[in-house]
Coordinates of N, CA, C and O and ligand atoms in Angstrom, one line a residue:
M1 N 55.8 130.4 154.4 CA 56.7 131.6 152.4 C 57.2 133.3 152.5 O 56.7 133.5 153.4
K2 N 58.3 133.0 152.2 CA 59.0 134.3 152.4 C 58.5 135.6 151.1 O 58.4 135.8 150.7
K3 N 58.5 136.7 151.9 CA 57.6 138.2 151.3 C 58.2 139.2 151.3 O 58.1 140.3 151.0
H4 N 59.3 139.5 152.5 CA 60.5 141.1 152.6 C 61.6 140.3 152.1 O 62.0 139.9 153.0
L5 N 61.5 140.3 150.9 CA 63.2 139.9 150.1 C 63.7 141.0 149.8 O 63.4 141.9 149.1
L6 N 65.4 140.9 149.6 CA 66.7 141.5 149.1 C 67.0 140.8 148.4 O 67.8 139.7 148.8
F7 N 67.7 141.4 147.7 CA 68.9 140.7 146.2 C 70.2 142.1 146.7 O 69.8 143.8 146.2
L8 N 71.3 141.2 146.8 CA 72.2 141.9 147.1 C 73.3 141.5 145.6 O 72.8 140.1 145.4
G9 N 74.2 142.1 145.5 CA 75.2 141.1 144.1 C 75.9 142.4 143.0 O 75.4 144.3 142.9
A10 N 77.3 142.8 142.9 CA 77.9 143.9 142.1 C 76.5 143.9 140.4 O 75.1 143.1 140.8
P11 N 76.7 145.4 140.2 CA 75.6 145.7 138.9 C 76.1 144.7 137.4 O 77.2 144.0 138.1
G12 N 74.8 143.8 137.5 CA 75.3 142.5 136.5 C 75.2 141.4 136.9 O 75.5 141.0 136.2
A13 N 74.6 141.4 137.9 CA 74.7 139.7 138.9 C 73.1 139.8 138.5 O 73.5 138.2 138.3
G14 N 72.4 140.3 138.1 CA 71.2 139.7 137.5 C 70.1 140.2 138.4 O 68.7 139.7 138.6
K15 N 70.5 140.9 139.0 CA 69.2 141.0 141.1 C 67.9 141.5 139.9 O 66.9 141.5 140.0
G16 N 67.9 142.4 139.2 CA 67.0 143.0 138.7 C 65.9 142.1 137.8 O 65.1 141.5 138.0
T17 N 66.9 141.0 137.4 CA 66.4 140.4 136.4 C 65.5 139.6 137.2 O 64.3 139.1 136.4
Q18 N 65.9 138.7 138.2 CA 65.4 137.9 139.4 C 64.7 138.1 140.0 O 63.7 137.5 139.9
A19 N 64.6 139.8 140.4 CA 63.4 139.9 141.1 C 62.3 140.3 140.3 O 60.8 139.9 140.8
Q20 N 62.6 140.6 139.1 CA 61.8 140.9 138.4 C 60.4 139.1 137.8 O 59.2 139.8 138.7
L21 N 61.3 138.2 137.4 CA 60.5 137.6 137.4 C 59.5 136.6 139.2 O 57.9 137.0 138.8
L22 N 60.9 136.6 139.9 CA 59.6 136.5 141.7 C 58.5 137.2 141.9 O 57.1 137.1 142.2
S23 N 59.1 139.0 141.0 CA 57.3 139.9 141.7 C 56.6 140.0 140.9 O 55.2 139.0 141.6
Q24 N 56.8 138.9 139.4 CA 55.4 138.5 138.9 C 54.8 138.0 139.0 O 54.0 137.4 139.2
N25 N 56.1 136.4 139.2 CA 55.2 135.2 139.9 C 54.0 135.0 141.1 O 53.7 134.3 142.0
N26 N 54.9 136.2 141.8 CA 53.5 135.9 143.7 C 53.6 137.1 143.6 O 53.0 137.6 144.8
S27 N 52.6 138.2 142.6 CA 53.0 140.0 142.7 C 53.3 140.6 143.7 O 52.5 141.2 144.8
Y28 N 54.5 140.1 143.9 CA 55.4 141.3 144.9 C 55.3 142.2 144.6 O 56.1 142.9 143.5
L29 N 55.9 143.3 145.1 CA 56.5 144.9 144.9 C 57.8 144.8 144.3 O 57.9 144.4 145.1
H30 N 58.2 144.9 143.5 CA 59.4 145.1 142.3 C 59.5 146.0 142.6 O 59.2 147.2 142.0
L31 N 61.0 147.4 144.2 CA 61.1 147.6 143.9 C 62.6 148.6 143.6 O 64.3 147.2 144.6
S32 N 63.1 148.8 143.1 CA 64.7 148.6 142.1 C 65.0 150.3 141.7 O 64.0 151.0 141.4
T33 N 65.3 150.6 142.9 CA 65.5 152.5 142.7 C 66.3 152.4 141.9 O 66.5 153.8 141.2
G34 N 66.9 151.6 141.2 CA 68.0 152.5 139.8 C 66.9 152.2 139.0 O 66.8 154.0 137.9
E35 N 65.4 151.4 138.5 CA 64.7 151.7 138.1 C 63.7 152.4 138.2 O 63.7 153.3 137.4
L36 N 63.7 153.3 140.0 CA 62.9 154.5 139.2 C 63.3 155.5 139.3 O 62.8 156.4 139.0
L37 N 64.6 155.4 139.4 CA 65.4 156.7 139.0 C 65.5 157.1 137.3 O 65.6 158.2 137.1
R38 N 66.1 155.6 136.7 CA 66.0 156.1 135.6 C 65.0 156.4 134.8 O 64.7 157.2 134.4
K39 N 63.7 156.6 135.9 CA 62.3 157.0 135.5 C 62.2 157.7 134.9 O 61.6 158.6 134.6
E40 N 62.6 158.8 136.7 CA 62.2 160.1 136.6 C 63.3 160.4 135.6 O 62.8 161.7 135.5
I41 N 64.4 160.6 134.9 CA 64.9 161.0 133.9 C 64.6 160.8 132.7 O 64.8 162.5 131.7
E42 N 63.8 159.7 132.5 CA 63.5 159.7 131.1 C 61.9 160.7 131.3 O 61.9 161.5 130.5
M43 N 61.6 160.9 132.4 CA 60.2 161.8 132.9 C 60.4 163.4 132.8 O 59.8 164.4 132.6
N44 N 62.1 163.2 132.0 CA 62.4 164.7 133.0 C 61.7 165.3 134.2 O 61.6 167.0 134.1
T45 N 61.5 165.5 135.5 CA 60.7 165.8 136.5 C 62.4 166.1 136.7 O 63.1 165.7 136.5
Y46 N 61.9 166.6 137.9 CA 62.3 167.8 139.0 C 64.1 167.0 139.4 O 64.9 167.1 139.7
L47 N 63.7 165.3 139.4 CA 64.0 165.0 140.6 C 65.2 164.1 139.3 O 66.6 163.9 139.8
G48 N 64.1 163.9 138.2 CA 65.3 162.8 137.3 C 66.3 164.1 137.4 O 68.0 163.7 136.9
R49 N 66.0 165.2 136.7 CA 67.0 166.5 136.4 C 68.3 166.4 137.2 O 69.8 166.7 137.0
T50 N 67.8 166.3 139.0 CA 68.7 166.6 139.9 C 69.6 165.0 139.7 O 71.1 164.9 140.0
V51 N 69.2 163.8 139.6 CA 70.0 162.8 139.8 C 71.0 162.5 138.2 O 71.4 161.5 138.1
K52 N 70.5 162.9 137.5 CA 71.1 163.0 135.9 C 72.5 162.4 136.0 O 73.0 161.3 135.5
D53 N 73.4 163.1 136.1 CA 74.2 163.3 135.9 C 75.1 162.4 136.9 O 76.5 162.1 136.3
I54 N 75.0 162.0 138.0 CA 75.3 161.1 138.3 C 75.4 160.5 138.5 O 76.3 159.0 138.8
I55 N 74.2 160.1 137.8 CA 73.6 158.2 138.2 C 75.0 157.7 136.6 O 75.7 157.3 136.2
N56 N 74.3 158.9 135.1 CA 75.4 159.1 134.5 C 76.5 158.8 134.7 O 77.6 158.3 133.6
R57 N 77.7 159.2 135.4 CA 79.1 159.0 136.1 C 79.3 157.8 137.1 O 79.8 157.7 137.2
G58 N 77.9 156.9 137.7 CA 77.4 155.6 137.4 C 78.5 155.8 139.1 O 78.9 155.0 139.8
E59 N 78.0 157.1 140.0 CA 78.1 156.9 141.1 C 76.6 157.5 141.9 O 75.6 156.7 141.6
L60 N 76.9 157.2 143.4 CA 75.9 156.6 144.2 C 75.1 158.1 144.4 O 75.3 159.6 144.5
V61 N 73.3 158.2 144.4 CA 72.7 159.4 144.5 C 72.8 159.3 146.1 O 73.1 158.1 146.6
S62 N 72.5 160.6 146.9 CA 72.6 161.0 148.2 C 71.4 160.2 149.2 O 70.1 159.0 148.6
D63 N 71.3 159.5 149.5 CA 70.7 158.1 151.6 C 69.8 158.7 150.9 O 69.4 157.9 151.2
E64 N 69.8 160.7 151.9 CA 68.7 161.0 151.5 C 67.4 160.6 151.3 O 66.3 160.8 151.7
L65 N 68.1 161.0 149.6 CA 67.0 161.3 148.2 C 66.8 159.6 148.1 O 64.9 159.7 147.9
V66 N 67.6 158.6 148.3 CA 67.2 156.8 147.5 C 65.8 156.6 148.8 O 65.3 156.1 148.8
L67 N 66.5 157.3 150.2 CA 65.3 156.5 151.3 C 63.9 157.0 151.2 O 63.2 156.7 151.3
K68 N 64.7 158.0 150.5 CA 62.4 158.3 150.7 C 61.7 158.3 149.5 O 60.5 158.2 149.8
I69 N 62.1 157.7 148.5 CA 61.2 157.0 146.6 C 60.9 155.3 148.1 O 60.3 155.1 147.8
V70 N 61.8 155.0 148.9 CA 62.0 153.0 149.4 C 60.6 153.6 150.1 O 59.6 152.6 150.4
R71 N 61.0 155.0 151.3 CA 59.5 154.1 152.1 C 58.3 154.2 151.2 O 57.6 153.9 151.6
H72 N 58.7 156.1 150.4 CA 57.1 156.3 150.2 C 56.5 155.1 149.4 O 55.2 154.5 149.8
N73 N 57.0 153.9 148.9 CA 57.0 152.7 149.1 C 56.5 151.6 148.9 O 55.2 150.4 148.3
L74 N 57.3 151.7 150.3 CA 56.8 150.2 151.3 C 55.6 151.0 151.9 O 54.8 149.8 152.6
E75 N 55.3 152.4 152.1 CA 54.3 152.4 153.0 C 53.8 151.7 152.0 O 51.8 151.9 152.8
K76 N 53.0 152.1 150.9 CA 52.1 151.1 150.5 C 51.6 150.1 150.3 O 52.6 148.7 150.5
E77 N 50.6 149.7 150.3 CA 48.9 148.7 150.8 C 50.3 147.6 149.3 O 49.6 147.4 148.2
N78 N 50.5 145.8 149.8 CA 51.3 145.0 149.1 C 51.2 143.9 149.4 O 51.7 144.1 151.6
K79 N 51.2 142.5 149.1 CA 51.2 141.6 149.5 C 52.4 141.6 150.1 O 52.8 140.3 150.6
G80 N 53.7 141.3 149.3 CA 55.1 141.2 149.5 C 55.9 142.0 148.6 O 55.4 143.2 148.0
W81 N 57.2 142.2 149.2 CA 58.1 143.2 147.7 C 59.2 142.4 147.7 O 60.4 141.5 148.7
I82 N 59.7 143.4 147.0 CA 61.3 142.6 146.7 C 62.3 143.8 146.8 O 61.9 144.6 145.4
L83 N 63.3 144.2 147.3 CA 64.2 145.3 146.8 C 65.4 144.9 145.9 O 65.3 143.8 146.2
D84 N 65.5 145.6 145.3 CA 66.6 145.1 144.5 C 68.2 146.9 144.0 O 66.6 147.6 143.4
G85 N 68.6 146.5 144.4 CA 69.7 148.2 144.5 C 69.4 149.0 145.7 O 70.1 150.4 145.1
Y86 N 69.2 148.1 146.9 CA 68.8 149.4 148.2 C 69.7 148.3 149.1 O 68.2 147.0 149.0
P87 N 69.0 148.3 149.8 CA 70.2 149.7 150.2 C 71.4 148.6 149.4 O 72.7 148.1 149.1
R88 N 72.5 149.9 149.6 CA 74.2 150.1 148.8 C 75.1 150.1 149.8 O 76.7 150.7 149.4
N89 N 75.3 150.7 150.8 CA 75.9 150.9 151.5 C 75.2 151.2 153.2 O 74.4 150.9 153.1
L90 N 76.4 151.1 154.3 CA 75.7 150.9 155.8 C 74.6 151.9 156.0 O 74.0 151.2 156.5
S91 N 75.3 152.6 155.4 CA 73.9 154.1 156.2 C 73.0 154.1 155.6 O 71.2 154.0 156.4
Q92 N 72.8 153.0 154.9 CA 71.1 153.1 153.6 C 70.3 151.7 154.9 O 70.0 151.3 154.9
A93 N 71.4 150.6 154.9 CA 70.9 149.3 155.6 C 70.5 150.2 157.0 O 69.0 149.1 157.5
N94 N 71.1 151.1 157.3 CA 70.7 151.2 158.8 C 69.3 151.6 158.9 O 68.3 152.0 159.6
S95 N 68.5 152.7 157.6 CA 68.1 153.4 157.8 C 67.0 152.7 156.9 O 65.6 152.8 158.2
L96 N 67.2 151.8 156.8 CA 65.5 150.4 156.1 C 65.5 149.8 157.2 O 64.5 149.5 157.2
N97 N 66.5 149.9 158.1 CA 66.1 148.4 159.2 C 65.5 149.4 160.5 O 64.2 149.6 160.6
E98 N 65.4 150.8 160.3 CA 64.2 151.4 161.1 C 63.3 151.7 160.5 O 62.2 151.4 161.0
V99 N 63.2 152.3 159.1 CA 62.0 151.7 158.5 C 61.2 150.7 158.7 O 59.8 150.7 159.0
L100 N 61.8 149.4 158.8 CA 60.8 148.1 158.8 C 60.6 147.7 159.6 O 59.6 147.7 160.3
L101 N 61.1 148.7 160.4 CA 60.7 148.7 162.6 C 59.9 149.1 162.0 O 58.4 148.6 162.7
E102 N 59.7 149.9 162.0 CA 58.7 151.2 161.7 C 56.6 150.5 161.4 O 56.0 150.3 162.1
L103 N 57.3 150.1 160.7 CA 56.2 149.3 158.9 C 55.9 147.7 159.8 O 55.3 147.5 159.4
K104 N 56.7 147.7 160.3 CA 56.8 146.4 161.3 C 56.6 144.9 160.2 O 55.4 144.2 160.4
Q105 N 57.2 145.5 158.9 CA 57.7 144.5 158.2 C 59.4 143.9 158.2 O 60.1 144.2 157.5
P106 N 59.7 142.7 158.7 CA 60.6 142.7 159.0 C 61.0 141.3 157.7 O 60.3 141.1 157.0
L107 N 62.3 142.1 157.2 CA 62.8 141.5 156.6 C 63.4 140.2 156.4 O 63.2 139.0 157.7
D108 N 62.7 138.8 154.8 CA 62.6 137.4 155.5 C 64.1 137.1 154.9 O 64.0 136.0 155.7
V109 N 65.4 137.3 153.8 CA 66.3 136.6 152.8 C 66.4 138.0 153.0 O 66.1 138.7 152.0
V110 N 67.5 137.8 152.1 CA 68.5 138.1 151.2 C 69.5 137.5 150.7 O 70.3 136.9 150.8
F111 N 68.8 138.2 149.3 CA 69.8 136.6 148.2 C 71.2 137.0 147.4 O 70.5 139.0 147.1
Y112 N 72.2 137.2 147.9 CA 73.2 137.8 147.4 C 73.6 136.7 146.0 O 74.3 135.5 146.2
L113 N 73.6 137.5 145.0 CA 74.3 136.8 143.7 C 75.9 137.4 143.4 O 76.0 138.4 143.3
D114 N 75.9 136.0 143.5 CA 77.5 136.1 143.1 C 78.7 136.0 141.9 O 77.4 134.7 141.5
I115 N 79.4 136.5 141.8 CA 79.4 136.9 139.8 C 80.8 136.9 139.9 O 81.4 137.8 140.6
P116 N 81.9 136.7 139.4 CA 83.4 136.3 138.8 C 83.8 138.5 138.1 O 82.5 138.3 137.6
E117 N 83.9 138.8 138.6 CA 84.2 140.3 138.1 C 83.9 139.9 136.7 O 83.4 141.0 135.6
E118 N 84.8 139.5 136.1 CA 85.5 139.4 134.2 C 83.8 138.6 133.8 O 83.3 140.3 132.6
V119 N 83.1 138.9 134.2 CA 81.3 138.2 133.5 C 80.6 139.4 133.8 O 80.1 139.1 132.8
L120 N 80.6 140.0 135.4 CA 79.9 141.1 135.2 C 79.8 142.0 134.4 O 79.0 142.7 133.6
I121 N 81.5 142.3 133.8 CA 81.9 143.0 132.8 C 81.2 142.9 131.7 O 81.0 143.9 130.6
K122 N 81.1 142.4 131.0 CA 81.2 141.1 130.0 C 79.4 141.6 129.3 O 79.1 142.2 128.9
R123 N 78.8 141.7 130.7 CA 77.4 141.2 130.9 C 76.8 142.8 130.2 O 75.7 143.1 130.0
L124 N 77.4 143.5 131.2 CA 76.8 145.2 131.2 C 77.4 145.5 129.9 O 76.4 146.8 129.3
L125 N 78.4 145.4 129.8 CA 79.5 145.6 128.2 C 77.9 145.5 126.5 O 77.4 146.6 126.3
L126 N 77.3 144.5 127.1 CA 76.5 144.0 126.0 C 75.3 144.3 126.3 O 74.4 144.7 125.3
R127 N 74.9 144.8 127.8 CA 73.7 145.7 127.9 C 73.9 146.8 127.2 O 72.7 147.0 126.6
G128 N 74.3 147.8 127.7 CA 74.5 148.4 126.6 C 73.4 149.6 127.2 O 72.7 150.7 126.5
R129 N 73.2 149.7 127.9 CA 72.5 151.0 128.6 C 73.3 152.6 128.8 O 73.8 151.8 128.6
K130 N 72.3 153.5 129.3 CA 73.2 154.9 129.1 C 74.2 154.8 130.2 O 75.3 155.8 129.5
D131 N 73.9 153.9 131.0 CA 75.4 154.1 132.4 C 75.9 152.6 132.1 O 76.9 152.3 132.5
D132 N 76.4 152.3 131.4 CA 76.7 151.0 131.4 C 77.7 150.7 129.7 O 78.8 150.9 129.5
T133 N 78.6 152.4 129.7 CA 80.2 152.5 129.4 C 81.4 151.8 129.9 O 80.8 151.4 131.5
E134 N 82.4 151.3 129.3 CA 83.2 150.8 129.9 C 84.3 152.3 131.3 O 84.1 151.4 132.8
E135 N 83.8 153.3 131.2 CA 84.0 153.8 132.4 C 83.4 153.7 133.9 O 84.0 153.9 134.9
T136 N 81.5 154.4 133.0 CA 80.7 154.7 134.0 C 81.3 152.8 134.6 O 81.3 152.4 136.0
I137 N 80.8 151.7 133.8 CA 80.9 150.0 134.9 C 82.5 150.7 136.0 O 82.3 150.0 136.6
R138 N 83.6 150.9 135.6 CA 84.6 151.0 136.2 C 84.2 151.4 137.9 O 84.3 150.8 138.6
T139 N 83.2 152.4 137.5 CA 83.0 153.3 138.9 C 82.5 152.0 139.4 O 82.2 152.3 140.7
R140 N 81.0 152.4 138.7 CA 80.5 151.3 139.3 C 81.1 150.7 139.9 O 80.3 149.8 141.5
V141 N 81.4 149.1 139.8 CA 81.9 148.2 140.1 C 83.1 148.1 141.2 O 83.0 148.2 142.4
N142 N 83.9 150.2 140.9 CA 84.8 150.2 142.2 C 83.8 150.4 143.9 O 84.6 150.7 145.0
I143 N 83.3 151.4 143.8 CA 81.4 151.8 144.8 C 81.6 150.1 144.8 O 81.1 150.4 146.5
Y144 N 81.1 149.5 144.0 CA 80.5 148.4 144.3 C 81.1 147.7 145.7 O 80.8 147.0 146.7
K145 N 82.5 147.3 145.2 CA 83.4 147.1 146.1 C 83.5 147.2 146.6 O 83.8 146.7 147.8
K146 N 83.5 149.4 147.5 CA 84.7 149.7 148.9 C 82.9 149.7 149.4 O 83.0 149.2 150.3
T147 N 81.9 150.2 149.6 CA 80.3 150.6 149.7 C 79.7 149.3 150.3 O 78.6 149.4 150.8
T148 N 79.5 148.6 149.3 CA 78.4 147.6 148.9 C 79.2 146.0 149.5 O 78.3 145.4 149.9
E149 N 79.9 146.0 149.0 CA 80.2 144.9 149.4 C 80.1 143.9 151.5 O 80.1 143.0 151.7
P150 N 80.6 144.8 151.4 CA 80.5 144.7 152.8 C 78.9 144.8 153.9 O 79.2 143.7 154.9
L151 N 77.7 145.4 152.7 CA 76.7 144.9 153.4 C 76.9 143.0 153.6 O 75.6 142.8 154.1
I152 N 77.4 142.6 153.0 CA 77.3 140.7 152.2 C 77.1 139.5 153.8 O 76.4 139.3 154.9
Q153 N 78.7 140.3 154.9 CA 78.7 140.4 156.4 C 77.6 140.8 157.5 O 76.7 140.5 158.5
Y154 N 77.5 141.9 156.5 CA 76.5 142.4 157.9 C 74.7 142.1 157.9 O 74.3 141.3 158.6
F155 N 74.5 141.3 156.6 CA 73.3 140.9 156.5 C 73.7 138.9 156.5 O 72.3 138.3 157.6
K156 N 74.9 138.5 156.7 CA 75.1 137.4 157.4 C 75.2 137.4 158.5 O 74.1 136.3 159.4
D157 N 76.1 138.4 159.1 CA 75.7 138.6 161.6 C 74.3 137.9 161.1 O 73.7 137.9 162.1
L158 N 73.5 138.7 160.6 CA 71.9 138.8 160.7 C 71.2 137.4 160.7 O 70.1 137.3 160.6
S159 N 71.9 136.8 160.2 CA 71.3 134.8 160.2 C 70.4 135.3 158.4 O 69.4 134.6 158.2
L160 N 70.8 136.2 157.5 CA 69.6 135.8 156.7 C 70.2 135.9 155.3 O 69.2 136.3 154.2
L161 N 71.5 135.8 155.2 CA 71.8 135.7 154.1 C 72.0 134.2 153.4 O 72.0 133.6 153.4
E162 N 71.4 134.2 152.2 CA 71.6 133.1 151.3 C 71.9 133.4 149.8 O 72.0 134.1 149.1
Y163 N 73.1 132.3 149.9 CA 74.3 133.0 148.5 C 73.8 131.4 147.5 O 73.5 130.8 147.0
I164 N 73.4 132.8 146.5 CA 74.0 131.8 145.4 C 74.5 132.2 144.1 O 74.6 133.2 143.8
N165 N 74.8 131.6 143.6 CA 76.0 131.6 142.4 C 75.5 132.0 141.4 O 74.6 131.4 140.4
A166 N 75.6 132.6 141.1 CA 74.9 133.9 139.3 C 75.8 133.6 138.5 O 75.0 134.3 137.4
D167 N 75.9 132.6 138.4 CA 76.8 132.2 137.3 C 76.6 131.1 136.7 O 77.7 130.4 135.6
R168 N 75.5 130.9 136.4 CA 74.3 129.5 135.6 C 73.4 130.3 135.4 O 73.7 132.0 134.7
D169 N 72.5 130.0 134.3 CA 71.7 130.6 133.5 C 70.2 131.1 134.1 O 70.0 130.3 134.5
L170 N 69.9 132.1 133.6 CA 68.7 132.5 134.0 C 67.4 131.1 135.5 O 67.4 131.8 136.2
K171 N 67.5 130.0 133.9 CA 66.2 128.7 134.7 C 66.8 128.5 135.6 O 65.8 128.7 137.1
T172 N 67.7 128.4 136.6 CA 69.2 127.6 137.4 C 68.9 128.0 138.3 O 68.1 127.8 139.6
I173 N 68.6 129.5 138.6 CA 69.2 130.8 139.2 C 67.7 130.9 139.6 O 67.8 131.1 141.5
S174 N 66.9 131.1 138.5 CA 65.4 131.5 139.2 C 64.7 130.4 140.0 O 64.3 130.3 141.1
Y175 N 65.3 128.4 139.4 CA 64.5 127.8 140.5 C 65.0 128.3 141.6 O 64.6 127.2 142.9
E176 N 66.3 127.9 141.5 CA 66.9 128.1 143.4 C 66.1 128.8 143.9 O 66.8 128.4 145.0
I177 N 66.7 129.9 143.8 CA 65.8 131.2 145.1 C 64.5 130.4 145.2 O 64.6 130.4 147.0
K178 N 63.8 129.9 143.7 CA 61.8 129.8 144.6 C 62.1 129.1 145.3 O 61.1 128.7 146.9
Q179 N 63.5 127.6 145.5 CA 63.5 127.0 146.5 C 63.2 127.0 147.9 O 63.3 127.1 148.8
K180 N 64.3 128.8 147.8 CA 65.1 129.0 149.0 C 63.6 130.3 149.2 O 63.8 130.7 150.5
M181 N 62.6 129.7 149.0 CA 61.8 131.3 149.6 C 60.8 130.3 150.4 O 59.9 131.0 151.0
A182 N 60.3 129.0 149.8 CA 59.5 128.2 150.4 C 59.8 128.5 152.2 O 61.5 128.3 152.8
Ligands
ADP1 P1 73.3 148.1 138.7 O1 72.8 147.3 139.3 O2 73.5 148.0 137.1 O3 73.9 149.4 139.8 P2 70.7 150.4 139.8 O4 69.9 149.9 138.6 O5 70.6 149.4 140.7 O6 72.2 149.5 138.4 O7 71.5 151.2 139.6 C1 72.0 152.6 139.0 C2 72.2 153.5 139.3 O8 71.1 154.6 139.8 C3 73.2 153.6 139.9 O9 74.7 153.4 139.4 C4 73.4 154.7 140.9 O10 73.7 155.9 140.5 C5 71.7 155.5 141.2 N1 70.7 154.4 142.7 C6 70.4 153.1 142.8 N2 70.1 152.2 143.6 C7 71.5 153.6 144.5 C8 70.9 153.6 146.0 N3 70.3 152.6 146.5 N4 71.8 154.5 146.2 C9 72.5 155.7 145.5 N5 72.5 155.5 144.3 C10 71.6 154.2 143.6

C-alpha cells in the first residue's frame, strides 16, 4: 500500500476533494498548503496577514514560507500523508526532495489530475471561494501553466506519475485512485 502521495493538477481539478476522501479512508495526513494558509487568514494570525493579499491576487506565496509549513507538518508522526497544492514549482519540488530524503519518507506516487481548461474555469466560478473571481482565476491558471505544469514531466522522469482523467464524476475518479494505490 502506497503511503506517501502527492496530487498534482490545475486549480479546480479536484485535488482537494480526492485528497480529503483518501486521507479519511486511510487515516493519512492531508496536507493542503492552500487550506492551511486560508486558515491562517481566517484566524488573522501574523502569517495570515502576511499572505492575505498575495492569495487574493491569485499569486504564489514565497517558497521559503510554504516549505516551513510543509516541513513542520511532515515531521509529525503519521501513518502516511497526501500532499495537495505542494510543490507548485521546480524550486519547491527540489526542496521537497531534500526534506523527504532527510526524513527518510520517499514519495511513492504522484497522481496527476488532468482536466480541460474550460471545465476547470467553470468549476472554479461555481465554487465561489474568495480567491475564485474571474480575474484571480485567470492569474492562477496562468501561473499553473507556466510554473506548475513542468512538474508533470519532472515526476514522469522519476517514474512516479500516474495519470488520472479528472473530467469524470467524483466516485469514478476516487475508485481509480484507490486501485492505483494498492
Ligand atoms: P487551488 O488548488 O485552487 O489553486 P489552493 O488551495 O491549492 O487552491 O491554493 C490557494 C492559494 O494558496 C494559491 O493561489 C497560492 O496563493 C497559495 N498557495 C498554496 N500552495 C502554495 C504553494 N505551494 N506555494 C505558493 N503558494 C501557495
